[in-house]
mmCIF file of C-alpha atoms in Angstrom:
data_model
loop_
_atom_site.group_PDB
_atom_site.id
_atom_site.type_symbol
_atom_site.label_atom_id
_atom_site.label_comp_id
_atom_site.label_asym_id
_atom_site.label_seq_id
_atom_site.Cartn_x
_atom_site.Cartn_y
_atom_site.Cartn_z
ATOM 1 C CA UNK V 1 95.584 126.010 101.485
ATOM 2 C CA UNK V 2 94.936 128.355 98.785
ATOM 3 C CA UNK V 3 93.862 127.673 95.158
ATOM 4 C CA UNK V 4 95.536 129.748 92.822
ATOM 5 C CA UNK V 5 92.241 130.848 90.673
ATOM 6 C CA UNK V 6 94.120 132.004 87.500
ATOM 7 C CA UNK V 7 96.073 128.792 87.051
ATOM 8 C CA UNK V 8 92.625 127.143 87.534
ATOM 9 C CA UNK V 9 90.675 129.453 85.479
ATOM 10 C CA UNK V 10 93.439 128.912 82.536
ATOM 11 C CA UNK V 11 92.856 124.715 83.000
ATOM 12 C CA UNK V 12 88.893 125.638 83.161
ATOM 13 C CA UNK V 13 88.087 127.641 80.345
ATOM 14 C CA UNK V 14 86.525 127.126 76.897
ATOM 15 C CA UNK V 15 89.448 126.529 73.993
ATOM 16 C CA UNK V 16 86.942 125.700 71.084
ATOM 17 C CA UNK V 17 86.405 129.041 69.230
ATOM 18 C CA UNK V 18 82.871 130.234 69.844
ATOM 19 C CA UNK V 19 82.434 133.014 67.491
ATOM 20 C CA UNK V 20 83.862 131.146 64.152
ATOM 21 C CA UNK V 21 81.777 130.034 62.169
ATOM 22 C CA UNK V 22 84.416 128.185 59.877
ATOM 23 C CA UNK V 23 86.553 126.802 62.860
ATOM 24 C CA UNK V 24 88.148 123.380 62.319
ATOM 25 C CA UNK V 25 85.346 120.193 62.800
ATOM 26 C CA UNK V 26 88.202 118.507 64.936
ATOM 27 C CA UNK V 27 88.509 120.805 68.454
ATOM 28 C CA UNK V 28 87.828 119.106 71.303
ATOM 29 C CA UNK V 29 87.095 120.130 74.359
ATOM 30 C CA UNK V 30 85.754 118.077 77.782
ATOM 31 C CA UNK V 31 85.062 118.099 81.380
ATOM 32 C CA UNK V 32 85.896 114.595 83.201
ATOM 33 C CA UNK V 33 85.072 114.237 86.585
ATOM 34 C CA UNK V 34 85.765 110.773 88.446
ATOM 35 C CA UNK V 35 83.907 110.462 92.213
ATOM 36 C CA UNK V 36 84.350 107.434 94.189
ATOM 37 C CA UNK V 37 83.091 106.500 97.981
ATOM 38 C CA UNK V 38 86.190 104.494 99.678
ATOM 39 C CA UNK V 39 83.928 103.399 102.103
ATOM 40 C CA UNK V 40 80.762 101.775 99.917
ATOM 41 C CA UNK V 41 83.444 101.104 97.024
ATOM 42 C CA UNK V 42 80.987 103.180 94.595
ATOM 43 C CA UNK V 43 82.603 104.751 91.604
ATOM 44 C CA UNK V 44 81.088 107.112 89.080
ATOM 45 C CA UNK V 45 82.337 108.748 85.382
ATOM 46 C CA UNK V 46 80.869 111.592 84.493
ATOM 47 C CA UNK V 47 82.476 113.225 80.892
ATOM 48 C CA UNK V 48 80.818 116.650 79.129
ATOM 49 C CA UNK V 49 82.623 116.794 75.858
ATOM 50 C CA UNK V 50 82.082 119.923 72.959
ATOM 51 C CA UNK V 51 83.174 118.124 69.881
ATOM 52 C CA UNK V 52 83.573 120.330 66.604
ATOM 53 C CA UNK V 53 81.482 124.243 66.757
ATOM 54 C CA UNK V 54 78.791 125.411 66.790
ATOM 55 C CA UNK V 55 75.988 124.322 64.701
ATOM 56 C CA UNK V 56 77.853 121.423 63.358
ATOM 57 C CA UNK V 57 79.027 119.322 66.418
ATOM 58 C CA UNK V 58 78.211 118.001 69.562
ATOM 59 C CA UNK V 59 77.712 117.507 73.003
ATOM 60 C CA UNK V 60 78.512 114.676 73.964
ATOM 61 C CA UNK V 61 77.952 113.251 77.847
ATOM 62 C CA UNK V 62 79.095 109.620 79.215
ATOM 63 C CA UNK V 63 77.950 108.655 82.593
ATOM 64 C CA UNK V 64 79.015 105.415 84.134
ATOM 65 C CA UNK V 65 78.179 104.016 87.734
ATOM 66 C CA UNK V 66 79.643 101.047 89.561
ATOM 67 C CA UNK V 67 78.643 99.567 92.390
ATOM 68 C CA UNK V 68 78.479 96.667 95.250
ATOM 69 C CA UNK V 69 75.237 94.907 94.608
ATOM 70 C CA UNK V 70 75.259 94.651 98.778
ATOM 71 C CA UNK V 71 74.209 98.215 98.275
ATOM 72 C CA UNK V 72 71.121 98.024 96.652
ATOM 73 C CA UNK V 73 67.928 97.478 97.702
ATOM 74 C CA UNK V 74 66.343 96.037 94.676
ATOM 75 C CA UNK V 75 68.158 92.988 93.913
ATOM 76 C CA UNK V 76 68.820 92.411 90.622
ATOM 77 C CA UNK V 77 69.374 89.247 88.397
ATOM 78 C CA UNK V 78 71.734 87.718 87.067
ATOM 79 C CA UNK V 79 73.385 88.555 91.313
ATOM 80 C CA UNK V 80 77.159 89.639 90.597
ATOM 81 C CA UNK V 81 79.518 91.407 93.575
ATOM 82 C CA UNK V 82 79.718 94.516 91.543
ATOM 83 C CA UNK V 83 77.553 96.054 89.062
ATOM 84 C CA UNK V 84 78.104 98.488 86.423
ATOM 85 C CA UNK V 85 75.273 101.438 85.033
ATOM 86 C CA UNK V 86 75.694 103.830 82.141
ATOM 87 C CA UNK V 87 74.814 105.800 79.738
ATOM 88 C CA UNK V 88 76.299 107.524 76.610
ATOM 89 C CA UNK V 89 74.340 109.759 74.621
ATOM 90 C CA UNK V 90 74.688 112.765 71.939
ATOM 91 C CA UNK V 91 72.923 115.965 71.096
ATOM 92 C CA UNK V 92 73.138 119.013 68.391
ATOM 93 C CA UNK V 93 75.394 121.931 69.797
ATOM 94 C CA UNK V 94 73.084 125.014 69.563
ATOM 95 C CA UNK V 95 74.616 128.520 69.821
ATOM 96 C CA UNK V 96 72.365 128.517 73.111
ATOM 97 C CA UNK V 97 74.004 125.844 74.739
ATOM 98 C CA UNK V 98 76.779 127.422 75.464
ATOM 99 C CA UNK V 99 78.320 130.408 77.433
ATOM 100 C CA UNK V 100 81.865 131.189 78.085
ATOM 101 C CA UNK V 101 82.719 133.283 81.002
ATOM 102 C CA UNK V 102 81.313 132.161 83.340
ATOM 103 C CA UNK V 103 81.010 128.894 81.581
ATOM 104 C CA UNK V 104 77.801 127.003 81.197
ATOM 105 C CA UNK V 105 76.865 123.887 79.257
ATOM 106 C CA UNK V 106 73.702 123.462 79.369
ATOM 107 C CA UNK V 107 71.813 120.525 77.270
ATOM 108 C CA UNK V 108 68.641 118.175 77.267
ATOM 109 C CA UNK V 109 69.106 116.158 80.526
ATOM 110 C CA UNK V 110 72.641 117.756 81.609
ATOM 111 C CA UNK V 111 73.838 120.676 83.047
ATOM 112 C CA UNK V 112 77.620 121.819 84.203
ATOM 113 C CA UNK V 113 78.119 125.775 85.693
ATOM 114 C CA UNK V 114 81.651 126.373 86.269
ATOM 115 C CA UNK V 115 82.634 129.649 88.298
ATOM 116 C CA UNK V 116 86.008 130.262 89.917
ATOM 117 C CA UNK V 117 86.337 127.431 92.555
ATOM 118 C CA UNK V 118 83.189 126.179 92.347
ATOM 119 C CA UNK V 119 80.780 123.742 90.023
ATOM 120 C CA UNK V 120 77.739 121.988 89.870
ATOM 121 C CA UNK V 121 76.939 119.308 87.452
ATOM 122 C CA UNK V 122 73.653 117.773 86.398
ATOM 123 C CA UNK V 123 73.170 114.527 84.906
ATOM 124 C CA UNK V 124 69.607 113.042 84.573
ATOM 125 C CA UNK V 125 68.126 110.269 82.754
ATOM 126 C CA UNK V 126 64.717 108.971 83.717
ATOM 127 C CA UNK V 127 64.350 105.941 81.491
ATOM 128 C CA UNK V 128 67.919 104.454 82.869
ATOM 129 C CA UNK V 129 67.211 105.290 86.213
ATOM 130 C CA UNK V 130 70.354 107.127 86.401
ATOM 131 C CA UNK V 131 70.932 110.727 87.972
ATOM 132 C CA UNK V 132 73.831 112.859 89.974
ATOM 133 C CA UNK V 133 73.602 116.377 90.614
ATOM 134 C CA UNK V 134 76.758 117.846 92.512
ATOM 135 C CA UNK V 135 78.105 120.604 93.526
ATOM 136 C CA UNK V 136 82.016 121.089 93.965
ATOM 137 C CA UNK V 137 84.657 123.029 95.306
ATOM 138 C CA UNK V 138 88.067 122.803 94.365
ATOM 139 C CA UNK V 139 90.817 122.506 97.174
ATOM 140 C CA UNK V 140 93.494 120.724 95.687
ATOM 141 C CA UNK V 141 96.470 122.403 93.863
ATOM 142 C CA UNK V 142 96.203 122.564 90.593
ATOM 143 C CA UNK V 143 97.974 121.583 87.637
ATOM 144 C CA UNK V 144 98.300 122.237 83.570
ATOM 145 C CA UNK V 145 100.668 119.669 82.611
ATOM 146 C CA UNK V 146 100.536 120.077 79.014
ATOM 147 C CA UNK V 147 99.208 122.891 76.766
ATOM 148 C CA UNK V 148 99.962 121.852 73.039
ATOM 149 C CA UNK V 149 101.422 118.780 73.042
ATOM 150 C CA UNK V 150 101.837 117.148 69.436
ATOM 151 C CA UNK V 151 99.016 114.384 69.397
ATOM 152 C CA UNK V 152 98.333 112.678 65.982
ATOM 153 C CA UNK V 153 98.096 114.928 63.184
ATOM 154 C CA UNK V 154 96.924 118.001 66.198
ATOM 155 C CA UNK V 155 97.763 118.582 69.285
ATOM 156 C CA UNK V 156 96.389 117.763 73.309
ATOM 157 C CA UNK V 157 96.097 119.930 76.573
ATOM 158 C CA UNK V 158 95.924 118.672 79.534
ATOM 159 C CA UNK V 159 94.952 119.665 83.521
ATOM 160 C CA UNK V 160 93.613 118.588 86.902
ATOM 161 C CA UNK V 161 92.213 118.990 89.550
ATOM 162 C CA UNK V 162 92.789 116.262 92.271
ATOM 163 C CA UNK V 163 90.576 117.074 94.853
ATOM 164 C CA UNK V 164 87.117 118.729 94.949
ATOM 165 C CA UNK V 165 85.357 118.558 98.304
ATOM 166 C CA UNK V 166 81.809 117.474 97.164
ATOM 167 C CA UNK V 167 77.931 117.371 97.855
ATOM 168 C CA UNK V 168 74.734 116.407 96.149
ATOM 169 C CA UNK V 169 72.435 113.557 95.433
ATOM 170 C CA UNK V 170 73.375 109.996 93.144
ATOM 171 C CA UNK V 171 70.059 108.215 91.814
ATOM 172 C CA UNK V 172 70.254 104.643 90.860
ATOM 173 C CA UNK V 173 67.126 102.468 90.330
ATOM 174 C CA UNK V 174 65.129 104.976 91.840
ATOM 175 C CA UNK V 175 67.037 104.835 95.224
ATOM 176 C CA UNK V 176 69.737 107.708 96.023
ATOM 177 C CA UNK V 177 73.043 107.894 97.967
ATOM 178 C CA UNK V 178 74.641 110.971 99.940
ATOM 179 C CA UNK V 179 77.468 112.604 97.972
ATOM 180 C CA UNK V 180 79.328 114.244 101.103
ATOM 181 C CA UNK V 181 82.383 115.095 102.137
ATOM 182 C CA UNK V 182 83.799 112.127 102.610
ATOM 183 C CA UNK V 183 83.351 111.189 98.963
ATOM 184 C CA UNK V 184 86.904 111.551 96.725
ATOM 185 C CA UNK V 185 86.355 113.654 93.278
ATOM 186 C CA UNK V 186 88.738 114.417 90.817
ATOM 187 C CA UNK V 187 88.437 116.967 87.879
ATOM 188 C CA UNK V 188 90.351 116.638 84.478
ATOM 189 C CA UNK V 189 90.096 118.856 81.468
ATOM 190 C CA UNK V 190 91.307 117.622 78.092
ATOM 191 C CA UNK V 191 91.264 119.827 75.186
ATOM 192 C CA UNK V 192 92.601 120.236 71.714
ATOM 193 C CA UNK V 193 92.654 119.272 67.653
ATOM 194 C CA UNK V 194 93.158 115.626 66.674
ATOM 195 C CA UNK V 195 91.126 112.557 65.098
ATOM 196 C CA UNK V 196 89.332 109.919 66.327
ATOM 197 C CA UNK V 197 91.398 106.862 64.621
ATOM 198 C CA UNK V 198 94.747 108.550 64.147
ATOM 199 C CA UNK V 199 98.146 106.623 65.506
ATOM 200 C CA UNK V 200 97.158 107.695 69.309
ATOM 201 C CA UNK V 201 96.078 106.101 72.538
ATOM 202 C CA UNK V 202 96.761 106.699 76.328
ATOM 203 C CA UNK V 203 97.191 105.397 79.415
ATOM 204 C CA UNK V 204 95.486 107.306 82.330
ATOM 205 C CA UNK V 205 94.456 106.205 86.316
ATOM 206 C CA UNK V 206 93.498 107.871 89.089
ATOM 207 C CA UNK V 207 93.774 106.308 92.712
ATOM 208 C CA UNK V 208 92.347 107.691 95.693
ATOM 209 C CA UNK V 209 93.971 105.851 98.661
ATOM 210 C CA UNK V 210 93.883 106.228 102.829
ATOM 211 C CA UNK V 211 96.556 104.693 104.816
ATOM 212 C CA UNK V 212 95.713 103.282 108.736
ATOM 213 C CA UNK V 213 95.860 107.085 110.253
ATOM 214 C CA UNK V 214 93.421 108.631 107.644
ATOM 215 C CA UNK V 215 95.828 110.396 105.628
ATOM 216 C CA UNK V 216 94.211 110.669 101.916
ATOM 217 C CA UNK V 217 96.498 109.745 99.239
ATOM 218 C CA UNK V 218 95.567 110.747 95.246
ATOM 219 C CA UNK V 219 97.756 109.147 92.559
ATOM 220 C CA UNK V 220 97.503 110.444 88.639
ATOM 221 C CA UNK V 221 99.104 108.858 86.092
ATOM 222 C CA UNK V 222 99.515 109.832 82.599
ATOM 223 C CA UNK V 223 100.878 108.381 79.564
ATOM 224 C CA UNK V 224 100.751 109.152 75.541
ATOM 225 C CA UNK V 225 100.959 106.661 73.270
ATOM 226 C CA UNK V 226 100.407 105.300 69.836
ATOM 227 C CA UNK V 227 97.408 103.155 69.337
ATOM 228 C CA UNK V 228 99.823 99.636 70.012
ATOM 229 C CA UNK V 229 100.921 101.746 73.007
ATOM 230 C CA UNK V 230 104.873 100.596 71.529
ATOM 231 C CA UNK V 231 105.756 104.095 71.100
ATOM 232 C CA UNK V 232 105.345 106.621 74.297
ATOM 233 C CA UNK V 233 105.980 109.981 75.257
ATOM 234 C CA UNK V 234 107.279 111.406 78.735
ATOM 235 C CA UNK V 235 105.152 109.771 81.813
ATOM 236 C CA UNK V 236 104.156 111.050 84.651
ATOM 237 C CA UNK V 237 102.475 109.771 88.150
ATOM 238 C CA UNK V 238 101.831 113.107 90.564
ATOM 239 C CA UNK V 239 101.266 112.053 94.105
ATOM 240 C CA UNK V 240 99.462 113.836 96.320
ATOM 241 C CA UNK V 241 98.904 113.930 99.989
ATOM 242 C CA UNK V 242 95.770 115.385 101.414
ATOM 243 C CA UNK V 243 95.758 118.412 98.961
ATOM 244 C CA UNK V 244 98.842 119.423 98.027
ATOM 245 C CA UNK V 245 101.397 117.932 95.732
ATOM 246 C CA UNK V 246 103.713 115.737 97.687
ATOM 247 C CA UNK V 247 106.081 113.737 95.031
ATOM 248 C CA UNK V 248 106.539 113.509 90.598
ATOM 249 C CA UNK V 249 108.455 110.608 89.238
ATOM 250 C CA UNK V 250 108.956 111.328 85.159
ATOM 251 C CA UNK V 251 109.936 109.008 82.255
ATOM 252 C CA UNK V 252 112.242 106.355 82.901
ATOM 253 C CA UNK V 253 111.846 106.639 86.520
ATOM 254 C CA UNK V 254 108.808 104.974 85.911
ATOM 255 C CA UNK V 255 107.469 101.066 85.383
ATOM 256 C CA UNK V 256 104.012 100.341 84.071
ATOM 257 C CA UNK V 257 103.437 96.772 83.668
ATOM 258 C CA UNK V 258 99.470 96.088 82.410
ATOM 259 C CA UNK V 259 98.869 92.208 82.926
ATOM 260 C CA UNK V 260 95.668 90.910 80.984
ATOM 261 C CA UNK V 261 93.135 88.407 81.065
ATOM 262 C CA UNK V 262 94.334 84.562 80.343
ATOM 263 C CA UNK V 263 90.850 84.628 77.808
ATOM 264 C CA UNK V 264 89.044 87.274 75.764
ATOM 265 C CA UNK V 265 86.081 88.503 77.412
ATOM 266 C CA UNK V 266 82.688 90.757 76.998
ATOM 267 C CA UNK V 267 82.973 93.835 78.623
ATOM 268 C CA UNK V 268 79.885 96.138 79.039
ATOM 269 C CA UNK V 269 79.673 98.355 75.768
ATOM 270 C CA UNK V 270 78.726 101.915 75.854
ATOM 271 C CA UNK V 271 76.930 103.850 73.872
ATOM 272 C CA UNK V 272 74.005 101.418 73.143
ATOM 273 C CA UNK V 273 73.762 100.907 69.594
ATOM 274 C CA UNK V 274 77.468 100.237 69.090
ATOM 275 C CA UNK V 275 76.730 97.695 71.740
ATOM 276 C CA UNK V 276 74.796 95.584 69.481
ATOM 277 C CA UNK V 277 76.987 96.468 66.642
ATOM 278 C CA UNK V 278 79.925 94.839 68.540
ATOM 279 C CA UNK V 279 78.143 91.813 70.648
ATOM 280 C CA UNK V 280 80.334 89.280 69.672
ATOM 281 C CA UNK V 281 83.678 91.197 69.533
ATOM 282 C CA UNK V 282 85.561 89.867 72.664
ATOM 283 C CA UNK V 283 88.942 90.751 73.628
ATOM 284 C CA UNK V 284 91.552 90.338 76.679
ATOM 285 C CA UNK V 285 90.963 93.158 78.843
ATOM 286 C CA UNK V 286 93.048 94.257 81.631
ATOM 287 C CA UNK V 287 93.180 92.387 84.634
ATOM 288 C CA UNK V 288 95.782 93.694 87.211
ATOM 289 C CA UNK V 289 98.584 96.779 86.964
ATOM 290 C CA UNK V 290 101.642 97.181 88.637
ATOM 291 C CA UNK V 291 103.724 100.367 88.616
ATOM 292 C CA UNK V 292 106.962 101.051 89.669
ATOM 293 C CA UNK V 293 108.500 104.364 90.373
ATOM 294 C CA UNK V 294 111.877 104.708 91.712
ATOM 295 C CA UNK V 295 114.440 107.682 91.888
ATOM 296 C CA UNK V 296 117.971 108.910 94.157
ATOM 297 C CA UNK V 297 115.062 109.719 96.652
ATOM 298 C CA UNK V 298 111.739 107.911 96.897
ATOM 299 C CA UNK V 299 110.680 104.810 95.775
ATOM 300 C CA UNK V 300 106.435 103.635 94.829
ATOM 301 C CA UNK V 301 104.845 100.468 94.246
ATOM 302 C CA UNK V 302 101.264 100.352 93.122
ATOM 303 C CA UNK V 303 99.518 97.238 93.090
ATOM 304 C CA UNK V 304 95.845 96.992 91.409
ATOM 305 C CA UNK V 305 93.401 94.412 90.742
ATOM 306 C CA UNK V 306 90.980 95.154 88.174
ATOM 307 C CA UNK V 307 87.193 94.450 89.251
ATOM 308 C CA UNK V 308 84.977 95.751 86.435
ATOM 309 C CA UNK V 309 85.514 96.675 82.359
ATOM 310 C CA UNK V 310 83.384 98.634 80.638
ATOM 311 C CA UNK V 311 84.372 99.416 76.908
ATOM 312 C CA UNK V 312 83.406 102.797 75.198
ATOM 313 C CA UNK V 313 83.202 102.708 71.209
ATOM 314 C CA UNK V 314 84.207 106.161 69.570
ATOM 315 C CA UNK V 315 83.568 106.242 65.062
ATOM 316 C CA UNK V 316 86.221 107.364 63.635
ATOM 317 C CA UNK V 317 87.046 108.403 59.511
ATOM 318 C CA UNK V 318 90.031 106.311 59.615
ATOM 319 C CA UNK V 319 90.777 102.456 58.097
ATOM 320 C CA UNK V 320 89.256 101.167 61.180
ATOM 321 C CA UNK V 321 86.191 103.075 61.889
ATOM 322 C CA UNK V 322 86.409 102.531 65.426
ATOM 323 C CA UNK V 323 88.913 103.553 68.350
ATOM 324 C CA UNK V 324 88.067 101.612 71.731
ATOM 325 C CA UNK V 325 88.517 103.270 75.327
ATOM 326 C CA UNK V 326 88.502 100.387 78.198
ATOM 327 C CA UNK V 327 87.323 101.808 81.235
ATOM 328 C CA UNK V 328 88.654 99.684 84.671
ATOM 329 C CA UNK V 329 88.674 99.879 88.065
ATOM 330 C CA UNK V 330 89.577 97.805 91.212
ATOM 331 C CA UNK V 331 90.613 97.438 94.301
ATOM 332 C CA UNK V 332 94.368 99.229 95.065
ATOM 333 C CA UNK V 333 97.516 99.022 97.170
ATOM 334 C CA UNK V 334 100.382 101.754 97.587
ATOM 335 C CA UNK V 335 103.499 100.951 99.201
ATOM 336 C CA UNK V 336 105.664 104.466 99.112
ATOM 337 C CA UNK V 337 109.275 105.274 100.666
ATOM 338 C CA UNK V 338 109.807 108.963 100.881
ATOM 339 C CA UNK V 339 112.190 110.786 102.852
ATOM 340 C CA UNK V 340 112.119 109.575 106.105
ATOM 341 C CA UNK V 341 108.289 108.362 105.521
ATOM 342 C CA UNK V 342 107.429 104.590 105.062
ATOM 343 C CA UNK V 343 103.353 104.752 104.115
ATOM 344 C CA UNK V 344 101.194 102.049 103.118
ATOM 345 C CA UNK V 345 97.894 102.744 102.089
ATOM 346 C CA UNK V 346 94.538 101.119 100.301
ATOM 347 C CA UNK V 347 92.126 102.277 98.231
ATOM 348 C CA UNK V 348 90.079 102.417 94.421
ATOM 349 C CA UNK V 349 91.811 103.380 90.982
ATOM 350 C CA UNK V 350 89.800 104.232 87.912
ATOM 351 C CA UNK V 351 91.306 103.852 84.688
ATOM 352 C CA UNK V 352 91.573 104.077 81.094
ATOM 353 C CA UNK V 353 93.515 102.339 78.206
ATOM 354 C CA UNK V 354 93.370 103.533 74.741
ATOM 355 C CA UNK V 355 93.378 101.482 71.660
#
């Protein structure tokens, strides 16, 4: 298969204005990249975000790891099934950190080089004992779903890329894992003007699933909504099979039933101080998701149980100060009738819901 390398250098590149000094404080622009190991069930968010311009914003890098305690040497107390690592920190955007074509972000403990197909991406924190440093090469198809589509008082972009082939190092507590091949990454870019704390939320997944021959399976779902999440815009879930895009359901066609927890619970809070700020804020977090996607052709069901939570806390300028992304993933099941094909397959999902 062949990657078209203009559609992905148009999903790639820089939109925040480097050379205005006066450009609008509310651009944003970030690099998402979600890598997960079907086989030890470890999961990893990595997001490099430019928020504002030069001088007078930021870079701003989350990193989250979560993994089967069975996989770590050092044991650690209190002993859960699954663990979850992270950091989230901020730094001062310099006019030397970065470079457009090729592009380069380069900061104090992080480092992402983007050039045609290829990436690498550094993320290193000693005092956490957390690190990954990849490298990547696209092979999917893909796609720029939305360019400037209304979102609060701005507007959103959106693209992905479903499938990089993968290789590099993950440090955690001072012991490392192989990132090979047979690792599942997928590559977003979001981009755009709009507030922190305006009427918006979304609801986003990716799945990576195999069924009993092998065959890799990568589901994406996307959905706009207000910050209820009563009010939507069009949804989408692209399938994909191996590569290459196999099946889109749209709008109606589509189901998404979130089912939460009977109690409010504690999630882990990112970054650290807003932690503290918000120890004792508990809330009912998601605990399973069903979709639904039928049409005059094929017919999905997706079945997920949520495993972890971890809650990141954005400031915002608006009557609430705060806007609240819950991170979740779990274990998943696909059930899909298309064409003349009846596949069932299993995997992880990694999710987000906006409020």
């Amino acid at each position: 298969m062949t990657v078209d390398e203009g559609l992905l250098s148009s999903i790639e590149k820089l939109r925040t204005p480097l050379n205005n000094a006066n450009a609008p404080i509310d651009w944003k622009d970030w690099y998402h990249y979600i890598l997960i190991d079907i086989q030890t069930e470890i999961r990893v968010l990595v997001n490099i975000s430019l928020i504002g311009r030069i001088e007078k914003g930021e870079i701003q890098t989350t990193f989250i790891v979560t993994i089967p305690s069975d996989n770590l040497q050092e044991k650690l107390s209190p002993s859960v099934p699954i663990l979850t690592f992270g950091i989230a920190f901020s730094q001062e955007w310099t006019i030397d950190n970065v470079q457009r074509n090729p592009l380069q972000i380069q900061g104090k403990q992080i480092s992402l080089n983007i050039v045609n197909k290829d990436c690498s991406l550094t993320v290193n924190d000693s005092r956490s004992q957390l690190g990954i440093n990849f490298r990547g090469q696209a092979k999917a198809t893909p796609l720029l779903v939305t360019e400037n589509s209304p979102f609060g008082s701005g507007f959103i972009g959106w693209g992905f890329v479903p499938g990089l082939q993968v290789n590099g190092e993950l440090s955690i507590c001072n012991q490392t894992f192989d990132i090979n091949e047979n690792w599942c990454c997928y590559h977003d870019r979001n981009f755009g003007r709009f507030r922190w704390g305006e009427d918006i939320g979304w609801e986003w997944l990716v799945a990576f699933l195999r069924d009993e021959n092998g065959q890799k399976f990568t589901i994406v779902l996307d959905k706009r909504t207000n910050k209820d999440h009563f009010i939507s815009g069009l949804a989408y879930i692209f399938i994909y099979q191996e590569n290459e895009p196999m099946k889109t359901f749209v709008g109606e066609n589509l189901q998404i039933n979130w089912q939460w927890t009977n109690s409010p619970v504690t999630p882990l809070r990112l970054p650290g101080i807003m932690a503290s700020l918000f120890n004792e804020r508990s809330l009912k977090m998601p605990r399973s998701l069903e979709i639904r996607a039928t049409d005059s052709q094929d017919n999905l069901t997706l079945n997920i149980q949520f495993e972890t939570a971890t809650e990141l806390i954005v400031p915002d300028n608006q009557a609430r100060q705060y806007s609240f992304i819950e991170e979740v993933t779990g274990s998943t099941e696909m059930t899909l009738f298309s064409g003349n094909q009846f596949i069932k397959a299993t995997g992880i999902t990694y999710a987000e819901y906006v409020i």
